[in-house]
Amino acid sequence: MKKLLADKNGKKRGGEGAMQHEKAVADAAKVKGGKGIMSTIVQKREKTVDGVKKYRVRPDPDPKRPEATAWMTEDEIEREALGESHHWLDIGSGNLGKVYLEIIKCEGLPQLDSGGFVGDKTDAFVNIVHEDCVVKTDVIDDCLSPRWMPWTKRAFVFHLMHTSSQIFIGVFDFDAGIGNDHDLIGRVSVDLSNLRPKTEYILDYSIYKTAKMSKREPHGKITIRLRLDYTDERQMVLTNLQPPPTIFVNVDDKKDFMCAYYTVSGKYNMEAYNLGTIHAYIEELMSLMEVTLYIQDAIINLLMWRGHSPFTIRAPCSPRDEDESGQKLEGFFQKCTKPVKMFFPTYSLNVFLVGIYLVEHPTLVPSFSFAWIAWVLIAVMNYRLNNPSPWNKCKSFRELFEMLVLGKSQVPPDNISRYENWKKSKEFMDKWKKRLEDVEKAGEKARQQALEDQQEYLREIEEIGETDVDISTQKGKGGIGGVVSSIDPFKGVLHPIQQYLGITCDWLRFTKNVIIWEECFFAFWICMGSLALAIIFLFFPWAFMMRWTSRLLVWGLFGPWMKLVDIYWYKTIENLSDEERSKRIEEVRKLRKKQTAKAAADARIARENAKKLKAMKCYMFGNFITKVPVLKFDRYRDIPLPSSSATPHHPGPQKLADLAMDEAGRNKTRVTGQQLVGDMIPALESVLTTEAPMGQPTAQPALLERSSPGAEVAKDSDITAMTTIGAIIVASGVLTFFGVPILVSSTQWVTSTVTLWVTSHFS
């Protein structure tokens, strides 16, 4: 395949679109920084002016303000870093929405360069992998708390293909040496599924070298700014009815490949044979005792009728003039009562009523079984929503249902302040950790007791002594065949076990993420399917079906006519001659071979397509390939730190010219993703020159100023549209209810009048 893609001089061939793509990728791949140790020794990093310490802005000052931004104070750098980015790299192949990501800063990075005595510190840069895209920022030389300025390469627009896709972010120490890889400092995966559109997030994360091994320590902190825009919220929900795509990303250089691999998978290769990896998998499976805490909590809360649904009542209190917030109270009722928050045991009441009903109507058990699955998921969702930490919440069933039915959720954008509910969240997490520690201690105590009991039993057996003495030659342990190979003799056995353990842990993690609504879209569809089956089975005649199925089985299999089956069918098979039996076996073998040949042909075509796709991707994007997971298979979930915040993002009205220029790519460099389409000759998807639909001035007419052309074609809101449709339906119903009888009466009157007139004149 590669020979077909090269000319005589070895130069790659392609159309104009491919050359433009290569040029765009080359321009996007250019980064600044990484100047080496000699520049560190020669170049000054800080100075004092009029008693104020200033720092050199790295990698370079703002080209539009070189003098004002060459040297800045620490506070000025902090403020400048939060400014709006000057240029964006627009990259990706998806059409569900866009993710706007800016790398703001890192803090507390470790020193990884050996020249610290001359000021040579970590040269930090950030590598980002999202679906079929891999990008990186500029390098900030010799800084353990780097800031990426708005004029540097730090802002990216990713196109979304699937709702479960994560943004993998890796922080590295740049190494310019030949043959040396960039050193991984830490990584983080940003979950997008529970973030809301029209919200600007400033997220702080601790970075770790792995998310799959138990022993991990933070190696600093990263701050990002992120915003989501959905193209079609209904399509976001419907996408999860299809299998997630398999995504690979290619790079040209081995260093870039290792960066992409570490960013996605972490420092440790969980696929290579390693006893430590096997131990980590077993430890993870043992740690699933945490699930027993959820079950224990649920059962106790259910049986003890503990409240779940909050409601507020006003209780009597001593007279007061102000409430707890200092607001003045008016009226006798407000002064002598205060609001008290209480919880109603909704789930306990529901279980009790359902239980006493099912005892009397057992045919409803299948329907209520599916309803129970939906109820458990919704209960877990409510548990997440009642979590005091705003960063541990998830999308609700109602929100996703509105997205599916109305095409747009009515839930407002997130508005989360820094350290919101931090004390309550810390108390909640400390309490939960203490419970985990207590469970682990109890488990360890039980294991120690079991071990002591076993040792005591063995001592008792030893006192009794052996009664069956074997006097034959012993094999191994010094006898015949007792030589032990110095090479690991267990690899052939343990490596497949390690692979099976890895697959088991991956799918247990995914199942857990669905149950706890980390994969909220999958959890929503399981809820919807369970509720739909519960309603269908509610009307299913189970008693009738069970009765007639039993009748058919008994009458069909145990009746006297089975003697006829024996005479005319079974005995003909049983009494076949050897030749007839061989002929019958040959026919079965031919049929099996035919099916095998068809399966082999399909597999061969799939392998050929995979090889062709691989060759084309290697030709267009590079020879080093990394698989990018779509579903969440990490052991640990990266949660934003309490210092993170979120504010609603409402852009102001714009003129048509400005909005059209923004949609056409002003201050953006558009690079298509690496997802290829087509079977015969895989190729890149065509890139639109503007986001505006054909025949419309802009894709977002609601953002236009009232005086701008095209503002009058702005779409009505969902509420307005629903109100209009509802009014039409009500008016039609009223007109039908009153108008049809009037029309019938009028028709009868006209008919009778005409008939009477004709009869009187022509009789």
PDB file of N, CA and C in Angstrom, residues 170-227:
ATOM      1  N   GLY A 170      -1.591  15.635  29.549  1.00  0.00           N
ATOM      2  CA  GLY A 170      -0.333  15.214  30.151  1.00  0.00           C
ATOM      3  C   GLY A 170       0.637  16.378  30.245  1.00  0.00           C
ATOM      4  N   VAL A 171       1.307  16.504  31.382  1.00  0.00           N
ATOM      5  CA  VAL A 171       2.320  17.539  31.593  1.00  0.00           C
ATOM      6  C   VAL A 171       3.684  16.866  31.523  1.00  0.00           C
ATOM      7  N   PHE A 172       4.580  17.412  30.697  1.00  0.00           N
ATOM      8  CA  PHE A 172       5.870  16.789  30.431  1.00  0.00           C
ATOM      9  C   PHE A 172       7.000  17.787  30.635  1.00  0.00           C
ATOM     10  N   ASP A 173       8.188  17.225  30.887  1.00  0.00           N
ATOM     11  CA  ASP A 173       9.429  18.001  30.904  1.00  0.00           C
ATOM     12  C   ASP A 173      10.108  17.817  29.552  1.00  0.00           C
ATOM     13  N   PHE A 174      10.281  18.909  28.835  1.00  0.00           N
ATOM     14  CA  PHE A 174      10.853  18.863  27.486  1.00  0.00           C
ATOM     15  C   PHE A 174      12.314  18.436  27.558  1.00  0.00           C
ATOM     16  N   ASP A 175      12.681  17.501  26.695  1.00  0.00           N
ATOM     17  CA  ASP A 175      14.059  17.011  26.608  1.00  0.00           C
ATOM     18  C   ASP A 175      14.485  17.077  25.155  1.00  0.00           C
ATOM     19  N   ALA A 176      15.466  17.945  24.867  1.00  0.00           N
ATOM     20  CA  ALA A 176      15.906  18.144  23.486  1.00  0.00           C
ATOM     21  C   ALA A 176      16.925  17.112  23.039  1.00  0.00           C
ATOM     22  N   GLY A 177      17.371  16.246  23.931  1.00  0.00           N
ATOM     23  CA  GLY A 177      18.388  15.265  23.571  1.00  0.00           C
ATOM     24  C   GLY A 177      17.873  14.236  22.590  1.00  0.00           C
ATOM     25  N   ILE A 178      18.785  13.727  21.753  1.00  0.00           N
ATOM     26  CA  ILE A 178      18.428  12.710  20.773  1.00  0.00           C
ATOM     27  C   ILE A 178      18.338  11.359  21.485  1.00  0.00           C
ATOM     28  N   GLY A 179      17.234  10.673  21.271  1.00  0.00           N
ATOM     29  CA  GLY A 179      17.059   9.360  21.871  1.00  0.00           C
ATOM     30  C   GLY A 179      16.439   9.388  23.252  1.00  0.00           C
ATOM     31  N   ASN A 180      16.239  10.567  23.801  1.00  0.00           N
ATOM     32  CA  ASN A 180      15.620  10.669  25.119  1.00  0.00           C
ATOM     33  C   ASN A 180      14.164  11.094  24.971  1.00  0.00           C
ATOM     34  N   ASP A 181      13.298  10.421  25.694  1.00  0.00           N
ATOM     35  CA  ASP A 181      11.889  10.789  25.662  1.00  0.00           C
ATOM     36  C   ASP A 181      11.624  11.953  26.605  1.00  0.00           C
ATOM     37  N   HIS A 182      10.561  12.701  26.304  1.00  0.00           N
ATOM     38  CA  HIS A 182      10.120  13.733  27.229  1.00  0.00           C
ATOM     39  C   HIS A 182       9.612  13.055  28.501  1.00  0.00           C
ATOM     40  N   ASP A 183      10.015  13.581  29.649  1.00  0.00           N
ATOM     41  CA  ASP A 183       9.676  12.947  30.926  1.00  0.00           C
ATOM     42  C   ASP A 183       8.256  13.313  31.342  1.00  0.00           C
ATOM     43  N   LEU A 184       7.465  12.290  31.665  1.00  0.00           N
ATOM     44  CA  LEU A 184       6.111  12.521  32.145  1.00  0.00           C
ATOM     45  C   LEU A 184       6.150  13.043  33.580  1.00  0.00           C
ATOM     46  N   ILE A 185       5.506  14.166  33.811  1.00  0.00           N
ATOM     47  CA  ILE A 185       5.356  14.710  35.162  1.00  0.00           C
ATOM     48  C   ILE A 185       4.061  14.202  35.778  1.00  0.00           C
ATOM     49  N   GLY A 186       2.985  14.265  35.028  1.00  0.00           N
ATOM     50  CA  GLY A 186       1.693  13.791  35.511  1.00  0.00           C
ATOM     51  C   GLY A 186       0.645  13.960  34.431  1.00  0.00           C
ATOM     52  N   ARG A 187      -0.484  13.340  34.647  1.00  0.00           N
ATOM     53  CA  ARG A 187      -1.569  13.378  33.665  1.00  0.00           C
ATOM     54  C   ARG A 187      -2.902  13.478  34.384  1.00  0.00           C
ATOM     55  N   VAL A 188      -3.928  13.810  33.615  1.00  0.00           N
ATOM     56  CA  VAL A 188      -5.287  13.886  34.143  1.00  0.00           C
ATOM     57  C   VAL A 188      -6.245  13.649  32.982  1.00  0.00           C
ATOM     58  N   SER A 189      -7.389  13.027  33.275  1.00  0.00           N
ATOM     59  CA  SER A 189      -8.438  12.866  32.262  1.00  0.00           C
ATOM     60  C   SER A 189      -9.637  13.704  32.689  1.00  0.00           C
ATOM     61  N   VAL A 190     -10.089  14.554  31.800  1.00  0.00           N
ATOM     62  CA  VAL A 190     -11.195  15.466  32.073  1.00  0.00           C
ATOM     63  C   VAL A 190     -12.469  14.846  31.511  1.00  0.00           C
ATOM     64  N   ASP A 191     -13.405  14.535  32.401  1.00  0.00           N
ATOM     65  CA  ASP A 191     -14.685  13.941  31.996  1.00  0.00           C
ATOM     66  C   ASP A 191     -15.633  15.058  31.560  1.00  0.00           C
ATOM     67  N   LEU A 192     -16.159  14.933  30.340  1.00  0.00           N
ATOM     68  CA  LEU A 192     -17.033  15.973  29.788  1.00  0.00           C
ATOM     69  C   LEU A 192     -18.513  15.634  29.913  1.00  0.00           C
ATOM     70  N   SER A 193     -18.840  14.367  30.216  1.00  0.00           N
ATOM     71  CA  SER A 193     -20.236  13.932  30.111  1.00  0.00           C
ATOM     72  C   SER A 193     -21.149  14.609  31.117  1.00  0.00           C
ATOM     73  N   ASN A 194     -20.629  15.010  32.280  1.00  0.00           N
ATOM     74  CA  ASN A 194     -21.466  15.635  33.291  1.00  0.00           C
ATOM     75  C   ASN A 194     -21.286  17.148  33.371  1.00  0.00           C
ATOM     76  N   LEU A 195     -20.571  17.720  32.411  1.00  0.00           N
ATOM     77  CA  LEU A 195     -20.464  19.178  32.318  1.00  0.00           C
ATOM     78  C   LEU A 195     -21.607  19.713  31.460  1.00  0.00           C
ATOM     79  N   ARG A 196     -21.959  20.959  31.685  1.00  0.00           N
ATOM     80  CA  ARG A 196     -23.106  21.543  30.991  1.00  0.00           C
ATOM     81  C   ARG A 196     -22.653  22.596  29.986  1.00  0.00           C
ATOM     82  N   PRO A 197     -23.413  22.746  28.902  1.00  0.00           N
ATOM     83  CA  PRO A 197     -23.070  23.785  27.918  1.00  0.00           C
ATOM     84  C   PRO A 197     -23.368  25.174  28.466  1.00  0.00           C
ATOM     85  N   LYS A 198     -22.872  26.181  27.734  1.00  0.00           N
ATOM     86  CA  LYS A 198     -23.079  27.591  28.096  1.00  0.00           C
ATOM     87  C   LYS A 198     -22.568  27.891  29.501  1.00  0.00           C
ATOM     88  N   THR A 199     -21.500  27.193  29.879  1.00  0.00           N
ATOM     89  CA  THR A 199     -20.868  27.404  31.168  1.00  0.00           C
ATOM     90  C   THR A 199     -19.364  27.480  30.963  1.00  0.00           C
ATOM     91  N   GLU A 200     -18.748  28.460  31.581  1.00  0.00           N
ATOM     92  CA  GLU A 200     -17.290  28.584  31.523  1.00  0.00           C
ATOM     93  C   GLU A 200     -16.704  28.030  32.818  1.00  0.00           C
ATOM     94  N   TYR A 201     -15.946  26.955  32.680  1.00  0.00           N
ATOM     95  CA  TYR A 201     -15.339  26.291  33.830  1.00  0.00           C
ATOM     96  C   TYR A 201     -13.869  26.678  33.934  1.00  0.00           C
ATOM     97  N   ILE A 202     -13.433  26.979  35.139  1.00  0.00           N
ATOM     98  CA  ILE A 202     -12.008  27.089  35.454  1.00  0.00           C
ATOM     99  C   ILE A 202     -11.714  25.957  36.426  1.00  0.00           C
ATOM    100  N   LEU A 203     -11.032  24.934  35.942  1.00  0.00           N
ATOM    101  CA  LEU A 203     -10.890  23.675  36.664  1.00  0.00           C
ATOM    102  C   LEU A 203      -9.448  23.469  37.101  1.00  0.00           C
ATOM    103  N   ASP A 204      -9.280  23.135  38.374  1.00  0.00           N
ATOM    104  CA  ASP A 204      -7.976  22.768  38.926  1.00  0.00           C
ATOM    105  C   ASP A 204      -7.956  21.265  39.158  1.00  0.00           C
ATOM    106  N   TYR A 205      -6.893  20.616  38.717  1.00  0.00           N
ATOM    107  CA  TYR A 205      -6.737  19.177  38.902  1.00  0.00           C
ATOM    108  C   TYR A 205      -5.352  18.883  39.468  1.00  0.00           C
ATOM    109  N   SER A 206      -5.286  17.897  40.355  1.00  0.00           N
ATOM    110  CA  SER A 206      -4.003  17.316  40.717  1.00  0.00           C
ATOM    111  C   SER A 206      -3.610  16.343  39.611  1.00  0.00           C
ATOM    112  N   ILE A 207      -2.329  16.300  39.296  1.00  0.00           N
ATOM    113  CA  ILE A 207      -1.867  15.429  38.213  1.00  0.00           C
ATOM    114  C   ILE A 207      -1.098  14.250  38.808  1.00  0.00           C
ATOM    115  N   TYR A 208      -1.332  13.074  38.230  1.00  0.00           N
ATOM    116  CA  TYR A 208      -0.723  11.831  38.682  1.00  0.00           C
ATOM    117  C   TYR A 208      -0.097  11.131  37.479  1.00  0.00           C
ATOM    118  N   LYS A 209       0.824  10.225  37.765  1.00  0.00           N
ATOM    119  CA  LYS A 209       1.469   9.498  36.679  1.00  0.00           C
ATOM    120  C   LYS A 209       0.637   8.326  36.182  1.00  0.00           C
ATOM    121  N   THR A 210      -0.371   7.926  36.940  1.00  0.00           N
ATOM    122  CA  THR A 210      -1.221   6.811  36.528  1.00  0.00           C
ATOM    123  C   THR A 210      -2.595   6.970  37.146  1.00  0.00           C
ATOM    124  N   ALA A 211      -3.581   6.364  36.494  1.00  0.00           N
ATOM    125  CA  ALA A 211      -4.937   6.318  37.050  1.00  0.00           C
ATOM    126  C   ALA A 211      -5.394   4.880  37.232  1.00  0.00           C
ATOM    127  N   LYS A 212      -4.438   3.921  37.143  1.00  0.00           N
ATOM    128  CA  LYS A 212      -4.812   2.509  37.195  1.00  0.00           C
ATOM    129  C   LYS A 212      -4.081   1.734  38.284  1.00  0.00           C
ATOM    130  N   MET A 213      -3.046   2.295  38.870  1.00  0.00           N
ATOM    131  CA  MET A 213      -2.315   1.640  39.955  1.00  0.00           C
ATOM    132  C   MET A 213      -2.698   2.288  41.278  1.00  0.00           C
ATOM    133  N   SER A 214      -2.688   1.486  42.347  1.00  0.00           N
ATOM    134  CA  SER A 214      -3.183   1.973  43.633  1.00  0.00           C
ATOM    135  C   SER A 214      -2.236   2.988  44.277  1.00  0.00           C
ATOM    136  N   LYS A 215      -0.943   2.757  44.173  1.00  0.00           N
ATOM    137  CA  LYS A 215       0.011   3.656  44.810  1.00  0.00           C
ATOM    138  C   LYS A 215       0.346   4.795  43.858  1.00  0.00           C
ATOM    139  N   ARG A 216      -0.246   5.940  44.088  1.00  0.00           N
ATOM    140  CA  ARG A 216       0.028   7.091  43.239  1.00  0.00           C
ATOM    141  C   ARG A 216       0.027   8.351  44.095  1.00  0.00           C
ATOM    142  N   GLU A 217       0.900   9.264  43.754  1.00  0.00           N
ATOM    143  CA  GLU A 217       1.049  10.514  44.488  1.00  0.00           C
ATOM    144  C   GLU A 217       0.914  11.682  43.514  1.00  0.00           C
ATOM    145  N   PRO A 218       0.332  12.808  43.967  1.00  0.00           N
ATOM    146  CA  PRO A 218       0.225  13.975  43.075  1.00  0.00           C
ATOM    147  C   PRO A 218       1.594  14.582  42.803  1.00  0.00           C
ATOM    148  N   HIS A 219       1.785  15.051  41.570  1.00  0.00           N
ATOM    149  CA  HIS A 219       3.042  15.681  41.152  1.00  0.00           C
ATOM    150  C   HIS A 219       2.786  17.096  40.652  1.00  0.00           C
ATOM    151  N   GLY A 220       1.975  17.835  41.378  1.00  0.00           N
ATOM    152  CA  GLY A 220       1.671  19.200  40.987  1.00  0.00           C
ATOM    153  C   GLY A 220       0.203  19.378  40.663  1.00  0.00           C
ATOM    154  N   LYS A 221      -0.114  20.525  40.111  1.00  0.00           N
ATOM    155  CA  LYS A 221      -1.492  20.891  39.820  1.00  0.00           C
ATOM    156  C   LYS A 221      -1.550  21.628  38.487  1.00  0.00           C
ATOM    157  N   ILE A 222      -2.646  21.431  37.756  1.00  0.00           N
ATOM    158  CA  ILE A 222      -2.858  22.109  36.483  1.00  0.00           C
ATOM    159  C   ILE A 222      -4.200  22.825  36.515  1.00  0.00           C
ATOM    160  N   THR A 223      -4.259  23.983  35.891  1.00  0.00           N
ATOM    161  CA  THR A 223      -5.489  24.776  35.793  1.00  0.00           C
ATOM    162  C   THR A 223      -5.840  24.950  34.326  1.00  0.00           C
ATOM    163  N   ILE A 224      -7.089  24.640  33.984  1.00  0.00           N
ATOM    164  CA  ILE A 224      -7.561  24.786  32.613  1.00  0.00           C
ATOM    165  C   ILE A 224      -8.848  25.600  32.613  1.00  0.00           C
ATOM    166  N   ARG A 225      -9.153  26.177  31.470  1.00  0.00           N
ATOM    167  CA  ARG A 225     -10.435  26.859  31.269  1.00  0.00           C
ATOM    168  C   ARG A 225     -11.156  26.128  30.141  1.00  0.00           C
ATOM    169  N   LEU A 226     -12.418  25.815  30.374  1.00  0.00           N
ATOM    170  CA  LEU A 226     -13.120  24.914  29.450  1.00  0.00           C
ATOM    171  C   LEU A 226     -14.560  25.378  29.273  1.00  0.00           C
ATOM    172  N   ARG A 227     -15.043  25.172  28.058  1.00  0.00           N
ATOM    173  CA  ARG A 227     -16.432  25.520  27.732  1.00  0.00           C
ATOM    174  C   ARG A 227     -16.953  24.550  26.687  1.00  0.00           C
TER     175      ARG A 227
END
